[in-house]
């Protein structure tokens, strides 16, 4: 019985922590009344110092675990960014790109540099739900997973000048043609 009480108390503390965060953000939103609330929220989150983000994440995660909320299995990209589950609709587009690289750490670093630039610019485009880069440490291979709200959003990404400029940067870095596949949700 005591374990249940402790779990309930931890859950209440977890909810209070979440509530405090959202109250802070919503208060700012109400005070400033921006024309585009979604853009304001995005800018607020992006402007949050990395140390504050790390402290918040640690606090919320610790409280959630103590409250009995199962901790998600962490997945990280090559850049150390965590991947997130994104909502799927019948229009969702999932891109799986596998790149076989020429041998060498310098080659892999160059590929990560080009892909990182594409990811950073792609993630801010409308319709990008997820864009992550994964490394196969024991192989000269990289995998890119992208999730877009629909084909139009993906096509927009491919039409961007930064994408067209980056494509030639892969010359001499790949040992084979890219293994590129686009998938759509089944059964939705």
mmCIF file of N, CA, C and O in Angstrom, residues 48-139:
data_model
loop_
_atom_site.group_PDB
_atom_site.id
_atom_site.type_symbol
_atom_site.label_atom_id
_atom_site.label_comp_id
_atom_site.label_asym_id
_atom_site.label_seq_id
_atom_site.Cartn_x
_atom_site.Cartn_y
_atom_site.Cartn_z
ATOM 1 N N UNK A 48 15.383 28.055 -25.783
ATOM 2 C CA UNK A 48 15.689 27.547 -24.449
ATOM 3 C C UNK A 48 17.145 27.084 -24.422
ATOM 4 O O UNK A 48 17.574 26.309 -25.264
ATOM 5 N N UNK A 49 17.917 27.588 -23.459
ATOM 6 C CA UNK A 49 19.319 27.167 -23.370
ATOM 7 C C UNK A 49 19.439 25.650 -23.212
ATOM 8 O O UNK A 49 18.596 25.014 -22.572
ATOM 9 N N UNK A 50 20.483 25.087 -23.793
ATOM 10 C CA UNK A 50 20.689 23.638 -23.766
ATOM 11 C C UNK A 50 20.731 23.103 -22.337
ATOM 12 O O UNK A 50 20.190 22.028 -22.057
ATOM 13 N N UNK A 51 21.340 23.861 -21.436
ATOM 14 C CA UNK A 51 21.430 23.417 -20.041
ATOM 15 C C UNK A 51 20.039 23.323 -19.411
ATOM 16 O O UNK A 51 19.725 22.368 -18.702
ATOM 17 N N UNK A 52 19.185 24.303 -19.700
ATOM 18 C CA UNK A 52 17.817 24.284 -19.170
ATOM 19 C C UNK A 52 17.034 23.112 -19.753
ATOM 20 O O UNK A 52 16.290 22.431 -19.045
ATOM 21 N N UNK A 53 17.214 22.853 -21.060
ATOM 22 C CA UNK A 53 16.547 21.712 -21.688
ATOM 23 C C UNK A 53 16.983 20.407 -21.016
ATOM 24 O O UNK A 53 16.169 19.543 -20.724
ATOM 25 N N UNK A 54 18.290 20.287 -20.792
ATOM 26 C CA UNK A 54 18.824 19.064 -20.178
ATOM 27 C C UNK A 54 18.290 18.884 -18.757
ATOM 28 O O UNK A 54 17.902 17.782 -18.362
ATOM 29 N N UNK A 55 18.252 19.978 -17.985
ATOM 30 C CA UNK A 55 17.735 19.894 -16.618
ATOM 31 C C UNK A 55 16.260 19.522 -16.622
ATOM 32 O O UNK A 55 15.821 18.687 -15.839
ATOM 33 N N UNK A 56 15.495 20.146 -17.511
ATOM 34 C CA UNK A 56 14.072 19.861 -17.598
ATOM 35 C C UNK A 56 13.845 18.403 -17.990
ATOM 36 O O UNK A 56 13.038 17.704 -17.378
ATOM 37 N N UNK A 57 14.553 17.945 -18.996
ATOM 38 C CA UNK A 57 14.402 16.566 -19.452
ATOM 39 C C UNK A 57 14.738 15.583 -18.339
ATOM 40 O O UNK A 57 14.012 14.625 -18.099
ATOM 41 N N UNK A 58 15.837 15.847 -17.637
ATOM 42 C CA UNK A 58 16.248 14.961 -16.549
ATOM 43 C C UNK A 58 15.215 14.948 -15.428
ATOM 44 O O UNK A 58 14.826 13.882 -14.936
ATOM 45 N N UNK A 59 14.732 16.128 -15.052
ATOM 46 C CA UNK A 59 13.751 16.228 -13.971
ATOM 47 C C UNK A 59 12.467 15.488 -14.330
ATOM 48 O O UNK A 59 11.955 14.688 -13.553
ATOM 49 N N UNK A 60 11.947 15.749 -15.520
ATOM 50 C CA UNK A 60 10.704 15.121 -15.936
ATOM 51 C C UNK A 60 10.877 13.606 -16.070
ATOM 52 O O UNK A 60 10.046 12.836 -15.625
ATOM 53 N N UNK A 61 11.986 13.186 -16.655
ATOM 54 C CA UNK A 61 12.241 11.753 -16.817
ATOM 55 C C UNK A 61 12.359 11.062 -15.471
ATOM 56 O O UNK A 61 11.766 10.008 -15.248
ATOM 57 N N UNK A 62 13.111 11.659 -14.539
ATOM 58 C CA UNK A 62 13.265 11.062 -13.216
ATOM 59 C C UNK A 62 11.932 10.966 -12.489
ATOM 60 O O UNK A 62 11.624 9.953 -11.864
ATOM 61 N N UNK A 63 11.105 12.026 -12.580
ATOM 62 C CA UNK A 63 9.814 11.993 -11.924
ATOM 63 C C UNK A 63 8.902 10.969 -12.580
ATOM 64 O O UNK A 63 8.149 10.280 -11.912
ATOM 65 N N UNK A 64 8.969 10.865 -13.884
ATOM 66 C CA UNK A 64 8.121 9.899 -14.585
ATOM 67 C C UNK A 64 8.485 8.472 -14.195
ATOM 68 O O UNK A 64 7.615 7.651 -13.943
ATOM 69 N N UNK A 65 9.778 8.182 -14.140
ATOM 70 C CA UNK A 65 10.223 6.842 -13.767
ATOM 71 C C UNK A 65 9.800 6.537 -12.331
ATOM 72 O O UNK A 65 9.282 5.469 -12.031
ATOM 73 N N UNK A 66 9.991 7.511 -11.435
ATOM 74 C CA UNK A 66 9.595 7.311 -10.038
ATOM 75 C C UNK A 66 8.092 7.121 -9.912
ATOM 76 O O UNK A 66 7.621 6.412 -9.031
ATOM 77 N N UNK A 67 7.341 7.754 -10.801
ATOM 78 C CA UNK A 67 5.886 7.652 -10.755
ATOM 79 C C UNK A 67 5.376 6.375 -11.406
ATOM 80 O O UNK A 67 4.188 6.109 -11.412
ATOM 81 N N UNK A 68 6.275 5.602 -11.980
ATOM 82 C CA UNK A 68 5.868 4.357 -12.595
ATOM 83 C C UNK A 68 5.531 4.482 -14.061
ATOM 84 O O UNK A 68 5.028 3.549 -14.663
ATOM 85 N N UNK A 69 5.797 5.648 -14.644
ATOM 86 C CA UNK A 69 5.588 5.816 -16.083
ATOM 87 C C UNK A 69 6.761 5.146 -16.766
ATOM 88 O O UNK A 69 7.917 5.466 -16.472
ATOM 89 N N UNK A 70 6.528 4.198 -17.643
ATOM 90 C CA UNK A 70 7.650 3.513 -18.271
ATOM 91 C C UNK A 70 8.513 4.495 -19.057
ATOM 92 O O UNK A 70 7.997 5.303 -19.822
ATOM 93 N N UNK A 71 9.792 4.423 -18.826
ATOM 94 C CA UNK A 71 10.711 5.290 -19.558
ATOM 95 C C UNK A 71 10.878 4.749 -20.974
ATOM 96 O O UNK A 71 11.021 3.549 -21.166
ATOM 97 N N UNK A 72 10.822 5.634 -21.947
ATOM 98 C CA UNK A 72 11.010 5.154 -23.309
ATOM 99 C C UNK A 72 12.436 4.674 -23.516
ATOM 100 O O UNK A 72 13.355 5.186 -22.889
ATOM 101 N N UNK A 73 12.578 3.699 -24.378
ATOM 102 C CA UNK A 73 13.911 3.223 -24.711
ATOM 103 C C UNK A 73 14.577 4.301 -25.548
ATOM 104 O O UNK A 73 14.087 4.658 -26.616
ATOM 105 N N UNK A 74 15.670 4.875 -25.054
ATOM 106 C CA UNK A 74 16.263 5.969 -25.799
ATOM 107 C C UNK A 74 16.878 5.499 -27.105
ATOM 108 O O UNK A 74 17.537 4.468 -27.162
ATOM 109 N N UNK A 75 16.618 6.264 -28.146
ATOM 110 C CA UNK A 75 17.249 6.050 -29.434
ATOM 111 C C UNK A 75 17.910 7.357 -29.791
ATOM 112 O O UNK A 75 17.321 8.419 -29.638
ATOM 113 N N UNK A 76 19.120 7.296 -30.248
ATOM 114 C CA UNK A 76 19.788 8.533 -30.624
ATOM 115 C C UNK A 76 20.338 8.413 -32.020
ATOM 116 O O UNK A 76 20.695 7.336 -32.487
ATOM 117 N N UNK A 77 20.399 9.539 -32.652
ATOM 118 C CA UNK A 77 20.949 9.592 -33.996
ATOM 119 C C UNK A 77 22.455 9.749 -33.892
ATOM 120 O O UNK A 77 23.014 9.878 -32.800
ATOM 121 N N UNK A 78 23.115 9.772 -35.031
ATOM 122 C CA UNK A 78 24.562 9.948 -35.046
ATOM 123 C C UNK A 78 24.943 11.274 -34.419
ATOM 124 O O UNK A 78 26.023 11.418 -33.865
ATOM 125 N N UNK A 79 24.061 12.253 -34.493
ATOM 126 C CA UNK A 79 24.337 13.567 -33.928
ATOM 127 C C UNK A 79 23.985 13.624 -32.450
ATOM 128 O O UNK A 79 24.113 14.660 -31.821
ATOM 129 N N UNK A 80 23.528 12.502 -31.880
ATOM 130 C CA UNK A 80 23.199 12.464 -30.471
ATOM 131 C C UNK A 80 21.815 13.011 -30.155
ATOM 132 O O UNK A 80 21.467 13.185 -29.010
ATOM 133 N N UNK A 81 21.021 13.267 -31.152
ATOM 134 C CA UNK A 81 19.676 13.780 -30.931
ATOM 135 C C UNK A 81 18.736 12.601 -30.763
ATOM 136 O O UNK A 81 18.831 11.622 -31.472
ATOM 137 N N UNK A 82 17.810 12.752 -29.835
ATOM 138 C CA UNK A 82 16.877 11.647 -29.641
ATOM 139 C C UNK A 82 15.811 11.676 -30.717
ATOM 140 O O UNK A 82 15.401 12.720 -31.172
ATOM 141 N N UNK A 83 15.403 10.501 -31.105
ATOM 142 C CA UNK A 83 14.325 10.403 -32.083
ATOM 143 C C UNK A 83 13.018 10.352 -31.323
ATOM 144 O O UNK A 83 12.968 9.962 -30.167
ATOM 145 N N UNK A 84 11.955 10.750 -31.956
ATOM 146 C CA UNK A 84 10.658 10.771 -31.310
ATOM 147 C C UNK A 84 9.643 10.039 -32.168
ATOM 148 O O UNK A 84 9.759 9.988 -33.374
ATOM 149 N N UNK A 85 8.620 9.506 -31.515
ATOM 150 C CA UNK A 85 7.522 8.901 -32.236
ATOM 151 C C UNK A 85 6.675 10.014 -32.817
ATOM 152 O O UNK A 85 6.378 10.988 -32.157
ATOM 153 N N UNK A 86 6.299 9.877 -34.068
ATOM 154 C CA UNK A 86 5.481 10.896 -34.719
ATOM 155 C C UNK A 86 4.136 10.290 -35.089
ATOM 156 O O UNK A 86 4.041 9.099 -35.365
ATOM 157 N N UNK A 87 3.096 11.124 -35.088
ATOM 158 C CA UNK A 87 1.781 10.598 -35.450
ATOM 159 C C UNK A 87 1.726 10.227 -36.928
ATOM 160 O O UNK A 87 2.301 10.910 -37.772
ATOM 161 N N UNK A 88 1.042 9.147 -37.228
ATOM 162 C CA UNK A 88 0.906 8.693 -38.606
ATOM 163 C C UNK A 88 -0.504 8.938 -39.101
ATOM 164 O O UNK A 88 -1.465 8.760 -38.373
ATOM 165 N N UNK A 89 -0.587 9.341 -40.359
ATOM 166 C CA UNK A 89 -1.880 9.447 -41.031
ATOM 167 C C UNK A 89 -1.753 8.671 -42.335
ATOM 168 O O UNK A 89 -0.671 8.199 -42.689
ATOM 169 N N UNK A 90 -2.832 8.586 -43.055
ATOM 170 C CA UNK A 90 -2.800 7.886 -44.342
ATOM 171 C C UNK A 90 -1.876 8.595 -45.337
ATOM 172 O O UNK A 90 -1.393 7.978 -46.280
ATOM 173 N N UNK A 91 -1.619 9.885 -45.121
ATOM 174 C CA UNK A 91 -0.765 10.657 -46.031
ATOM 175 C C UNK A 91 0.710 10.662 -45.642
ATOM 176 O O UNK A 91 1.550 11.155 -46.394
ATOM 177 N N UNK A 92 1.040 10.156 -44.464
ATOM 178 C CA UNK A 92 2.423 10.180 -43.985
ATOM 179 C C UNK A 92 3.357 9.489 -44.966
ATOM 180 O O UNK A 92 3.013 8.460 -45.546
ATOM 181 N N UNK A 93 4.548 10.075 -45.126
ATOM 182 C CA UNK A 93 5.570 9.519 -46.012
ATOM 183 C C UNK A 93 6.822 9.260 -45.170
ATOM 184 O O UNK A 93 7.304 10.145 -44.468
ATOM 185 N N UNK A 94 7.331 8.036 -45.237
ATOM 186 C CA UNK A 94 8.559 7.657 -44.518
ATOM 187 C C UNK A 94 9.647 7.377 -45.542
ATOM 188 O O UNK A 94 9.467 6.533 -46.424
ATOM 189 N N UNK A 95 10.758 8.083 -45.420
ATOM 190 C CA UNK A 95 11.892 7.886 -46.312
ATOM 191 C C UNK A 95 12.967 7.101 -45.560
ATOM 192 O O UNK A 95 13.300 7.439 -44.419
ATOM 193 N N UNK A 96 13.478 6.068 -46.190
ATOM 194 C CA UNK A 96 14.602 5.301 -45.646
ATOM 195 C C UNK A 96 15.708 5.356 -46.684
ATOM 196 O O UNK A 96 15.553 4.861 -47.799
ATOM 197 N N UNK A 97 16.793 5.983 -46.308
ATOM 198 C CA UNK A 97 17.932 6.154 -47.209
ATOM 199 C C UNK A 97 19.156 5.499 -46.573
ATOM 200 O O UNK A 97 19.547 5.857 -45.460
ATOM 201 N N UNK A 98 19.729 4.529 -47.276
ATOM 202 C CA UNK A 98 20.956 3.886 -46.796
ATOM 203 C C UNK A 98 22.075 4.259 -47.747
ATOM 204 O O UNK A 98 21.943 4.131 -48.968
ATOM 205 N N UNK A 99 23.169 4.707 -47.159
ATOM 206 C CA UNK A 99 24.324 5.112 -47.948
ATOM 207 C C UNK A 99 25.512 4.213 -47.620
ATOM 208 O O UNK A 99 25.904 4.096 -46.457
ATOM 209 N N UNK A 100 26.068 3.582 -48.634
ATOM 210 C CA UNK A 100 27.297 2.801 -48.484
ATOM 211 C C UNK A 100 28.446 3.757 -48.808
ATOM 212 O O UNK A 100 28.497 4.345 -49.892
ATOM 213 N N UNK A 101 29.349 3.913 -47.862
ATOM 214 C CA UNK A 101 30.414 4.903 -47.998
ATOM 215 C C UNK A 101 31.730 4.265 -48.415
ATOM 216 O O UNK A 101 31.999 3.101 -48.115
ATOM 217 N N UNK A 102 32.547 5.068 -49.066
ATOM 218 C CA UNK A 102 33.926 4.659 -49.286
ATOM 219 C C UNK A 102 34.599 4.586 -47.921
ATOM 220 O O UNK A 102 34.204 5.298 -46.991
ATOM 221 N N UNK A 103 35.596 3.713 -47.757
ATOM 222 C CA UNK A 103 36.225 3.542 -46.440
ATOM 223 C C UNK A 103 36.922 4.815 -45.965
ATOM 224 O O UNK A 103 37.416 5.609 -46.758
ATOM 225 N N UNK A 104 36.940 4.961 -44.640
ATOM 226 C CA UNK A 104 37.703 6.044 -44.030
ATOM 227 C C UNK A 104 36.867 6.929 -43.126
ATOM 228 O O UNK A 104 35.741 7.281 -43.458
ATOM 229 N N UNK A 105 37.460 7.251 -41.973
ATOM 230 C CA UNK A 105 36.762 8.116 -41.023
ATOM 231 C C UNK A 105 36.544 9.510 -41.588
ATOM 232 O O UNK A 105 35.543 10.153 -41.287
ATOM 233 N N UNK A 106 37.486 9.979 -42.406
ATOM 234 C CA UNK A 106 37.328 11.310 -42.990
ATOM 235 C C UNK A 106 36.143 11.346 -43.951
ATOM 236 O O UNK A 106 35.413 12.339 -44.033
ATOM 237 N N UNK A 107 35.917 10.237 -44.667
ATOM 238 C CA UNK A 107 34.772 10.140 -45.582
ATOM 239 C C UNK A 107 33.485 10.198 -44.775
ATOM 240 O O UNK A 107 32.558 10.942 -45.096
ATOM 241 N N UNK A 108 33.441 9.403 -43.695
ATOM 242 C CA UNK A 108 32.238 9.364 -42.867
ATOM 243 C C UNK A 108 31.966 10.737 -42.254
ATOM 244 O O UNK A 108 30.809 11.189 -42.215
ATOM 245 N N UNK A 109 32.987 11.412 -41.798
ATOM 246 C CA UNK A 109 32.816 12.754 -41.237
ATOM 247 C C UNK A 109 32.266 13.722 -42.265
ATOM 248 O O UNK A 109 31.397 14.547 -41.961
ATOM 249 N N UNK A 110 32.777 13.630 -43.485
ATOM 250 C CA UNK A 110 32.292 14.497 -44.569
ATOM 251 C C UNK A 110 30.818 14.218 -44.860
ATOM 252 O O UNK A 110 30.020 15.145 -45.032
ATOM 253 N N UNK A 111 30.450 12.946 -44.909
ATOM 254 C CA UNK A 111 29.048 12.577 -45.162
ATOM 255 C C UNK A 111 28.158 13.099 -44.030
ATOM 256 O O UNK A 111 27.094 13.665 -44.281
ATOM 257 N N UNK A 112 28.599 12.922 -42.774
ATOM 258 C CA UNK A 112 27.814 13.429 -41.648
ATOM 259 C C UNK A 112 27.661 14.943 -41.714
ATOM 260 O O UNK A 112 26.617 15.489 -41.366
ATOM 261 N N UNK A 113 28.673 15.623 -42.157
ATOM 262 C CA UNK A 113 28.609 17.073 -42.288
ATOM 263 C C UNK A 113 27.545 17.487 -43.310
ATOM 264 O O UNK A 113 26.716 18.363 -43.052
ATOM 265 N N UNK A 114 27.565 16.852 -44.474
ATOM 266 C CA UNK A 114 26.587 17.173 -45.522
ATOM 267 C C UNK A 114 25.179 16.799 -45.057
ATOM 268 O O UNK A 114 24.239 17.598 -45.168
ATOM 269 N N UNK A 115 25.027 15.586 -44.510
ATOM 270 C CA UNK A 115 23.712 15.146 -44.044
ATOM 271 C C UNK A 115 23.200 16.010 -42.890
ATOM 272 O O UNK A 115 22.006 16.308 -42.813
ATOM 273 N N UNK A 116 24.102 16.410 -42.006
ATOM 274 C CA UNK A 116 23.706 17.265 -40.885
ATOM 275 C C UNK A 116 23.135 18.587 -41.363
ATOM 276 O O UNK A 116 22.133 19.080 -40.831
ATOM 277 N N UNK A 117 23.764 19.171 -42.382
ATOM 278 C CA UNK A 117 23.241 20.409 -42.949
ATOM 279 C C UNK A 117 21.873 20.213 -43.574
ATOM 280 O O UNK A 117 20.972 21.041 -43.398
ATOM 281 N N UNK A 118 21.710 19.102 -44.292
ATOM 282 C CA UNK A 118 20.411 18.797 -44.896
ATOM 283 C C UNK A 118 19.343 18.591 -43.814
ATOM 284 O O UNK A 118 18.217 19.079 -43.934
ATOM 285 N N UNK A 119 19.725 17.873 -42.766
ATOM 286 C CA UNK A 119 18.781 17.614 -41.676
ATOM 287 C C UNK A 119 18.379 18.919 -40.991
ATOM 288 O O UNK A 119 17.194 19.185 -40.781
ATOM 289 N N UNK A 120 19.349 19.743 -40.650
ATOM 290 C CA UNK A 120 19.042 20.977 -39.929
ATOM 291 C C UNK A 120 18.133 21.900 -40.733
ATOM 292 O O UNK A 120 17.228 22.523 -40.185
ATOM 293 N N UNK A 121 18.350 21.969 -42.031
ATOM 294 C CA UNK A 121 17.508 22.821 -42.881
ATOM 295 C C UNK A 121 16.176 22.154 -43.187
ATOM 296 O O UNK A 121 15.156 22.826 -43.321
ATOM 297 N N UNK A 122 16.184 20.830 -43.293
ATOM 298 C CA UNK A 122 14.949 20.111 -43.584
ATOM 299 C C UNK A 122 13.979 20.097 -42.416
ATOM 300 O O UNK A 122 12.769 20.195 -42.608
ATOM 301 N N UNK A 123 14.503 19.976 -41.189
ATOM 302 C CA UNK A 123 13.630 19.859 -40.024
ATOM 303 C C UNK A 123 12.793 21.102 -39.775
ATOM 304 O O UNK A 123 11.760 21.022 -39.117
ATOM 305 N N UNK A 124 13.213 22.241 -40.281
ATOM 306 C CA UNK A 124 12.444 23.465 -40.055
ATOM 307 C C UNK A 124 11.409 23.711 -41.148
ATOM 308 O O UNK A 124 10.619 24.640 -41.059
ATOM 309 N N UNK A 125 11.412 22.881 -42.173
ATOM 310 C CA UNK A 125 10.433 23.040 -43.248
ATOM 311 C C UNK A 125 9.065 22.567 -42.793
ATOM 312 O O UNK A 125 8.945 21.616 -42.014
ATOM 313 N N UNK A 126 8.014 23.198 -43.307
ATOM 314 C CA UNK A 126 6.664 22.725 -42.981
ATOM 315 C C UNK A 126 6.491 21.279 -43.436
ATOM 316 O O UNK A 126 6.894 20.916 -44.530
ATOM 317 N N UNK A 127 5.933 20.477 -42.559
ATOM 318 C CA UNK A 127 5.645 19.094 -42.909
ATOM 319 C C UNK A 127 6.696 18.089 -42.508
ATOM 320 O O UNK A 127 6.472 16.887 -42.620
ATOM 321 N N UNK A 128 7.859 18.546 -42.029
ATOM 322 C CA UNK A 128 8.887 17.595 -41.578
ATOM 323 C C UNK A 128 8.577 17.210 -40.137
ATOM 324 O O UNK A 128 8.606 18.039 -39.243
ATOM 325 N N UNK A 129 8.285 15.937 -39.924
ATOM 326 C CA UNK A 129 7.985 15.449 -38.583
ATOM 327 C C UNK A 129 9.219 14.874 -37.897
ATOM 328 O O UNK A 129 9.324 14.920 -36.680
ATOM 329 N N UNK A 130 10.107 14.325 -38.674
ATOM 330 C CA UNK A 130 11.306 13.717 -38.107
ATOM 331 C C UNK A 130 12.351 13.589 -39.202
ATOM 332 O O UNK A 130 12.019 13.329 -40.363
ATOM 333 N N UNK A 131 13.609 13.799 -38.825
ATOM 334 C CA UNK A 131 14.710 13.684 -39.784
ATOM 335 C C UNK A 131 15.931 13.296 -38.966
ATOM 336 O O UNK A 131 16.509 14.125 -38.287
ATOM 337 N N UNK A 132 16.294 12.043 -39.007
ATOM 338 C CA UNK A 132 17.388 11.550 -38.170
ATOM 339 C C UNK A 132 18.422 10.800 -38.989
ATOM 340 O O UNK A 132 18.097 10.170 -39.997
ATOM 341 N N UNK A 133 19.657 10.870 -38.513
ATOM 342 C CA UNK A 133 20.791 10.228 -39.173
ATOM 343 C C UNK A 133 21.347 9.182 -38.207
ATOM 344 O O UNK A 133 21.595 9.483 -37.040
ATOM 345 N N UNK A 134 21.541 7.965 -38.711
ATOM 346 C CA UNK A 134 22.043 6.882 -37.881
ATOM 347 C C UNK A 134 23.342 6.332 -38.464
ATOM 348 O O UNK A 134 23.501 6.244 -39.678
ATOM 349 N N UNK A 135 24.223 5.940 -37.567
ATOM 350 C CA UNK A 135 25.539 5.438 -37.949
ATOM 351 C C UNK A 135 25.616 3.938 -37.683
ATOM 352 O O UNK A 135 25.049 3.439 -36.712
ATOM 353 N N UNK A 136 26.317 3.245 -38.541
ATOM 354 C CA UNK A 136 26.669 1.841 -38.303
ATOM 355 C C UNK A 136 28.157 1.872 -37.983
ATOM 356 O O UNK A 136 28.990 1.894 -38.890
ATOM 357 N N UNK A 137 28.513 1.934 -36.686
ATOM 358 C CA UNK A 137 29.910 2.182 -36.300
ATOM 359 C C UNK A 137 30.932 1.203 -36.874
ATOM 360 O O UNK A 137 32.049 1.591 -37.168
ATOM 361 N N UNK A 138 30.548 -0.061 -37.042
ATOM 362 C CA UNK A 138 31.504 -1.057 -37.521
ATOM 363 C C UNK A 138 31.506 -1.197 -39.037
ATOM 364 O O UNK A 138 32.213 -2.056 -39.574
ATOM 365 N N UNK A 139 30.711 -0.392 -39.710
ATOM 366 C CA UNK A 139 30.629 -0.466 -41.170
ATOM 367 C C UNK A 139 30.710 0.943 -41.752
ATOM 368 O O UNK A 139 30.453 1.920 -41.075
#
